[in-house]
CSV table of C-alpha atoms in Angstrom, one decimal:
chain,number,residue,atom,x,y,z
A,1,UNK,CA,-37.8,55.6,20.2
A,2,UNK,CA,-34.3,55.1,18.6
A,3,UNK,CA,-34.8,52.8,15.6
A,4,UNK,CA,-31.1,52.6,14.8
A,5,UNK,CA,-29.8,49.0,14.5
A,6,UNK,CA,-26.7,47.4,16.0
A,7,UNK,CA,-23.3,46.7,14.5
A,8,UNK,CA,-21.6,43.6,15.9
A,9,UNK,CA,-17.9,42.8,15.3
A,10,UNK,CA,-17.8,39.0,15.7
A,11,UNK,CA,-14.5,37.2,16.5
A,12,UNK,CA,-14.2,33.9,14.7
A,13,UNK,CA,-11.8,31.0,15.6
A,14,UNK,CA,-8.3,31.3,14.3
A,15,UNK,CA,-7.9,27.6,14.2
A,16,UNK,CA,-10.1,25.0,15.9
A,17,UNK,CA,-13.8,25.5,15.3
A,18,UNK,CA,-14.4,24.3,18.8
A,19,UNK,CA,-13.0,27.5,20.1
A,20,UNK,CA,-16.1,29.4,18.8
A,21,UNK,CA,-17.9,31.2,21.7
A,22,UNK,CA,-21.6,30.5,22.2
A,23,UNK,CA,-22.1,34.2,21.8
A,24,UNK,CA,-20.8,33.9,18.2
A,25,UNK,CA,-23.5,31.4,17.4
A,26,UNK,CA,-26.2,33.6,18.9
A,27,UNK,CA,-24.9,36.7,17.0
A,28,UNK,CA,-24.9,34.9,13.7
A,29,UNK,CA,-28.3,33.4,14.2
A,30,UNK,CA,-29.8,36.7,15.3
A,31,UNK,CA,-28.3,38.8,12.4
A,32,UNK,CA,-30.2,40.5,9.7
A,33,UNK,CA,-27.1,41.0,7.6
A,34,UNK,CA,-23.7,39.3,7.8
A,35,UNK,CA,-20.8,41.1,6.2
A,36,UNK,CA,-18.3,38.3,5.6
A,37,UNK,CA,-14.7,38.7,4.4
A,38,UNK,CA,-15.1,35.5,2.3
A,39,UNK,CA,-18.7,34.3,1.9
A,40,UNK,CA,-17.6,30.8,1.0
A,41,UNK,CA,-15.5,30.5,4.1
A,42,UNK,CA,-18.3,31.9,6.2
A,43,UNK,CA,-20.8,29.3,4.9
A,44,UNK,CA,-18.2,26.6,5.6
A,45,UNK,CA,-17.8,27.9,9.2
A,46,UNK,CA,-21.6,27.9,9.7
A,47,UNK,CA,-21.7,24.3,8.4
A,48,UNK,CA,-19.0,23.3,10.9
A,49,UNK,CA,-20.8,25.1,13.7
A,50,UNK,CA,-24.0,23.4,12.8
A,51,UNK,CA,-26.0,26.6,12.2
A,52,UNK,CA,-28.0,28.0,9.3
A,53,UNK,CA,-28.3,31.8,9.7
A,54,UNK,CA,-31.3,33.4,8.0
A,55,UNK,CA,-29.4,36.6,7.5
A,56,UNK,CA,-28.5,38.2,4.1
A,57,UNK,CA,-24.8,37.4,3.5
A,58,UNK,CA,-22.7,40.0,1.6
A,59,UNK,CA,-19.0,40.0,0.8
A,60,UNK,CA,-17.0,42.5,2.7
A,61,UNK,CA,-13.3,42.5,2.0
A,62,UNK,CA,-10.5,45.0,1.5
A,63,UNK,CA,-11.3,45.5,-2.2
A,64,UNK,CA,-15.0,46.4,-1.7
A,65,UNK,CA,-15.2,47.7,1.9
A,66,UNK,CA,-15.3,51.4,0.9
A,67,UNK,CA,-18.2,50.7,-1.6
A,68,UNK,CA,-20.1,48.6,0.9
A,69,UNK,CA,-20.0,50.9,3.9
A,70,UNK,CA,-22.8,53.3,2.7
A,71,UNK,CA,-25.3,50.5,2.1
A,72,UNK,CA,-24.6,48.8,5.4
A,73,UNK,CA,-24.9,52.1,7.3
A,74,UNK,CA,-28.3,52.6,5.6
A,75,UNK,CA,-29.4,49.1,6.8
A,76,UNK,CA,-28.2,50.0,10.3
A,77,UNK,CA,-30.1,53.3,10.4
A,78,UNK,CA,-33.2,51.3,9.2
A,79,UNK,CA,-32.9,49.1,12.3
A,80,UNK,CA,-31.0,46.1,11.0
A,81,UNK,CA,-28.6,44.1,13.1
A,82,UNK,CA,-25.4,43.8,11.0
A,83,UNK,CA,-22.7,41.3,12.0
A,84,UNK,CA,-19.2,41.6,10.6
A,85,UNK,CA,-16.9,38.5,10.4
A,86,UNK,CA,-13.5,38.0,9.0
A,87,UNK,CA,-11.9,34.8,7.9
A,88,UNK,CA,-10.3,34.3,11.3
A,89,UNK,CA,-9.9,36.4,14.4
A,90,UNK,CA,-11.3,39.8,15.1
A,91,UNK,CA,-12.6,42.1,12.4
A,92,UNK,CA,-10.9,45.5,12.0
A,93,UNK,CA,-7.6,44.1,13.2
A,94,UNK,CA,-5.6,43.8,9.9
A,95,UNK,CA,-9.0,42.8,8.5
A,96,UNK,CA,-12.0,44.7,7.1
A,97,UNK,CA,-14.2,46.6,9.6
A,98,UNK,CA,-12.5,49.8,10.6
A,99,UNK,CA,-14.2,52.0,8.0
A,100,UNK,CA,-17.6,50.6,8.8
A,101,UNK,CA,-17.1,51.1,12.5
A,102,UNK,CA,-16.1,54.7,12.0
A,103,UNK,CA,-19.1,55.4,9.7
A,104,UNK,CA,-21.5,53.7,12.0
A,105,UNK,CA,-20.2,55.6,15.0
A,106,UNK,CA,-20.5,58.9,13.1
A,107,UNK,CA,-24.1,58.0,12.3
A,108,UNK,CA,-24.9,57.4,15.9
A,109,UNK,CA,-25.3,53.6,15.6
A,110,UNK,CA,-24.3,51.5,18.5
A,111,UNK,CA,-21.2,49.3,17.9
A,112,UNK,CA,-20.4,46.2,20.0
A,113,UNK,CA,-18.3,43.1,19.7
A,114,UNK,CA,-18.4,39.4,20.4
A,115,UNK,CA,-15.0,38.6,21.9
A,116,UNK,CA,-13.0,36.0,20.2
A,117,UNK,CA,-9.5,34.7,19.5
A,118,UNK,CA,-6.9,37.0,18.2
A,119,UNK,CA,-3.6,36.0,16.7
A,120,UNK,CA,-2.0,39.1,18.0
A,121,UNK,CA,-2.7,38.4,21.7
A,122,UNK,CA,-2.3,34.6,21.3
A,123,UNK,CA,1.2,35.0,19.8
A,124,UNK,CA,2.2,37.6,22.4
A,125,UNK,CA,1.0,35.4,25.3
A,126,UNK,CA,2.9,32.3,24.2
A,127,UNK,CA,6.1,34.2,23.0
A,128,UNK,CA,7.8,34.4,26.4
A,129,UNK,CA,8.7,38.0,25.6
A,130,UNK,CA,7.6,40.9,27.8
A,131,UNK,CA,3.9,41.5,27.6
A,132,UNK,CA,3.5,44.6,29.8
A,133,UNK,CA,3.9,47.0,26.9
A,134,UNK,CA,3.6,46.0,23.2
A,135,UNK,CA,2.6,47.4,19.8
A,136,UNK,CA,0.9,45.8,16.8
A,137,UNK,CA,2.5,46.6,13.5
A,138,UNK,CA,0.5,44.2,11.3
A,139,UNK,CA,1.7,43.6,7.8
A,140,UNK,CA,4.7,45.7,6.7
A,141,UNK,CA,4.9,47.0,3.1
A,142,UNK,CA,5.6,44.4,0.4
A,143,UNK,CA,8.2,46.5,-1.3
A,144,UNK,CA,11.7,45.8,0.0
A,145,UNK,CA,12.8,49.5,0.4
A,146,UNK,CA,9.6,50.5,2.2
A,147,UNK,CA,9.7,47.5,4.5
A,148,UNK,CA,13.3,48.2,5.4
A,149,UNK,CA,12.5,51.8,6.2
A,150,UNK,CA,9.6,50.8,8.5
A,151,UNK,CA,11.9,48.3,10.3
A,152,UNK,CA,14.7,50.9,10.6
A,153,UNK,CA,12.2,53.4,12.1
A,154,UNK,CA,11.2,50.7,14.7
A,155,UNK,CA,14.8,49.9,15.7
A,156,UNK,CA,14.7,51.9,18.9
A,157,UNK,CA,11.1,50.8,19.8
A,158,UNK,CA,11.2,49.5,23.4
A,159,UNK,CA,7.9,47.8,23.4
A,160,UNK,CA,7.5,44.2,22.2
A,161,UNK,CA,6.4,44.2,18.6
A,162,UNK,CA,3.9,41.9,16.9
A,163,UNK,CA,3.8,41.5,13.1
A,164,UNK,CA,1.8,39.5,10.6
A,165,UNK,CA,3.6,38.1,7.5
A,166,UNK,CA,2.8,35.9,4.6
A,167,UNK,CA,4.8,32.6,4.6
A,168,UNK,CA,6.4,33.3,1.2
A,169,UNK,CA,7.6,36.7,2.4
A,170,UNK,CA,8.9,35.5,5.8
A,171,UNK,CA,12.5,34.9,4.8
A,172,UNK,CA,12.8,38.5,3.4
A,173,UNK,CA,11.1,39.9,6.4
A,174,UNK,CA,13.4,38.2,8.9
A,175,UNK,CA,16.5,39.1,6.8
A,176,UNK,CA,15.5,42.7,6.9
A,177,UNK,CA,14.7,42.5,10.6
A,178,UNK,CA,18.3,41.3,11.2
A,179,UNK,CA,19.6,44.3,9.3
A,180,UNK,CA,17.2,46.7,11.1
A,181,UNK,CA,17.3,45.3,14.6
A,182,UNK,CA,20.5,43.3,14.8
A,183,UNK,CA,20.8,39.5,14.6
A,184,UNK,CA,20.9,39.0,18.4
A,185,UNK,CA,17.5,40.5,19.0
A,186,UNK,CA,15.2,37.8,20.4
A,187,UNK,CA,12.1,36.9,18.4
A,188,UNK,CA,9.4,34.3,18.1
A,189,UNK,CA,7.8,32.9,14.9
A,190,UNK,CA,4.3,31.5,15.5
A,191,UNK,CA,2.9,29.3,12.8
A,192,UNK,CA,-0.7,28.0,12.5
A,193,UNK,CA,-1.6,29.1,16.0
A,194,UNK,CA,-4.3,26.9,17.7
A,195,UNK,CA,-4.4,24.6,14.6
A,196,UNK,CA,-3.3,21.0,14.4
A,197,UNK,CA,0.2,21.8,13.2
A,198,UNK,CA,0.8,24.7,15.5
A,199,UNK,CA,4.5,25.6,15.7
A,200,UNK,CA,6.2,28.2,18.0
A,201,UNK,CA,9.9,28.8,17.2
A,202,UNK,CA,12.0,30.9,19.6
A,203,UNK,CA,15.4,32.2,19.0
A,204,UNK,CA,17.4,35.2,17.8
A,205,UNK,CA,16.4,37.0,14.6
A,206,UNK,CA,19.6,35.6,13.0
A,207,UNK,CA,18.6,32.0,14.0
A,208,UNK,CA,15.0,32.4,12.8
A,209,UNK,CA,16.2,33.9,9.5
A,210,UNK,CA,18.3,30.9,8.9
A,211,UNK,CA,15.4,28.5,9.7
A,212,UNK,CA,13.1,30.4,7.4
A,213,UNK,CA,15.3,29.6,4.4
A,214,UNK,CA,13.4,26.3,4.1
A,215,UNK,CA,9.8,26.0,3.0
A,216,UNK,CA,7.3,27.8,5.3
A,217,UNK,CA,3.6,27.3,5.2
A,218,UNK,CA,0.6,28.5,7.1
A,219,UNK,CA,-0.5,31.6,8.9
A,220,UNK,CA,2.4,33.5,10.4
A,221,UNK,CA,2.7,35.9,13.4
A,222,UNK,CA,6.1,37.2,14.4
A,223,UNK,CA,6.9,38.7,17.9
A,224,UNK,CA,10.1,40.7,18.3
A,225,UNK,CA,11.4,42.0,21.6
A,226,UNK,CA,11.9,45.7,22.0
A,227,UNK,CA,15.1,47.6,22.1
A,228,UNK,CA,17.2,47.5,25.3
A,229,UNK,CA,15.8,49.9,27.9
A,230,UNK,CA,19.1,50.9,29.3
A,231,UNK,CA,20.9,53.8,27.7
A,232,UNK,CA,23.3,52.6,25.0
A,233,UNK,CA,26.9,53.4,24.8
A,234,UNK,CA,27.7,55.3,21.6
A,235,UNK,CA,31.4,54.6,21.8
A,236,UNK,CA,30.9,50.8,22.0
A,237,UNK,CA,28.4,51.0,19.1
A,238,UNK,CA,30.9,53.0,17.0
A,239,UNK,CA,33.6,50.4,17.8
A,240,UNK,CA,31.2,47.7,16.5
A,241,UNK,CA,30.6,49.7,13.3
A,242,UNK,CA,34.4,50.0,12.7
A,243,UNK,CA,34.8,46.3,13.2
A,244,UNK,CA,32.0,45.4,10.9
A,245,UNK,CA,33.2,47.8,8.1
A,246,UNK,CA,36.7,46.4,8.4
A,247,UNK,CA,35.1,43.0,7.8
A,248,UNK,CA,33.5,44.2,4.6
A,249,UNK,CA,30.0,45.1,5.8
A,250,UNK,CA,28.5,48.2,4.2
A,251,UNK,CA,28.4,51.3,6.5
A,252,UNK,CA,24.6,51.6,6.5
A,253,UNK,CA,24.1,47.9,7.4
A,254,UNK,CA,26.8,48.1,10.1
A,255,UNK,CA,25.2,51.1,11.7
A,256,UNK,CA,21.7,49.6,11.6
A,257,UNK,CA,22.9,46.4,13.4
A,258,UNK,CA,25.1,48.2,15.9
A,259,UNK,CA,22.4,50.7,16.8
A,260,UNK,CA,19.9,48.0,17.5
A,261,UNK,CA,22.4,45.8,19.4
A,262,UNK,CA,23.6,48.7,21.6
A,263,UNK,CA,20.4,50.6,22.0
A,264,UNK,CA,21.5,53.9,20.5
A,265,UNK,CA,20.0,56.2,18.0
A,266,UNK,CA,20.7,55.0,14.5
A,267,UNK,CA,20.9,58.6,13.1
A,268,UNK,CA,23.3,59.6,15.9
A,269,UNK,CA,25.5,56.6,15.3
A,270,UNK,CA,25.5,57.1,11.5
A,271,UNK,CA,26.6,60.7,12.0
A,272,UNK,CA,29.3,59.6,14.3
A,273,UNK,CA,30.4,56.9,11.8
A,274,UNK,CA,30.7,59.6,9.1
A,275,UNK,CA,32.7,61.8,11.3
A,276,UNK,CA,34.9,58.9,12.4
A,277,UNK,CA,35.6,58.2,8.7
A,278,UNK,CA,36.5,61.9,8.1
A,279,UNK,CA,38.8,61.9,11.1
A,280,UNK,CA,40.5,58.6,10.2
A,281,UNK,CA,44.1,58.8,8.9
A,282,UNK,CA,44.4,58.8,5.1
A,283,UNK,CA,44.1,55.3,3.8
A,284,UNK,CA,42.3,53.9,6.8
A,285,UNK,CA,38.8,52.6,6.8
A,286,UNK,CA,36.5,52.3,3.8
């Protein structure tokens, strides 16, 4: 008889506690161990749900996930039922859980999930942008240079993109997205999804960047449309670069915005812009 336990990834409400699935309550009440991203928030959730799990509750967050995995796998191999919960949404999606799932699977432990709300899919569904193909990019690097590099690498991505961002970093994120994708790219900022003060703002990246200059609070998910699917015109993009440079915009920024707006390769356009400068009559251009 296989005495291995069961690892359960349990989705928790991202806003209204009433969204909790009955299966979540059953999972928590039947757990031997609950690995919670924040034990205080977990106990508050249980209070709001009206349940008192008998399980052992351990903290399980980014800072200690690696150290916790070994002990939790031991409990699983001894036959325990371990339930993982994050502060909101599905564990392992920009939240702790991935390492434990991988280790449990390697150990031959069964892994299952209690379906629950996800900010990724909720934001995508209400965005009004194409949902047939999308990618989840999560939180981008905090450092400006690294963030801009990631956005530049995504400029030609044709799938709808979903990002998480902290409210105090949203203005910088949107400003960098304007540079990397072009100000006319459509996007949606979702704030406090499913909560009392839910707000869904649709517009161009330039418009949203302007809006974000005010104070922004709450949980933020940003959805950005993919690059144009039709083949771009390099000549038109190069003309846009010339115009932007003549207006005082730096070459790298002009190329990034024109490449995103015209659906052409940024590297190819940059090379063309350099050649264009070299071929220009003496005294022309920058």
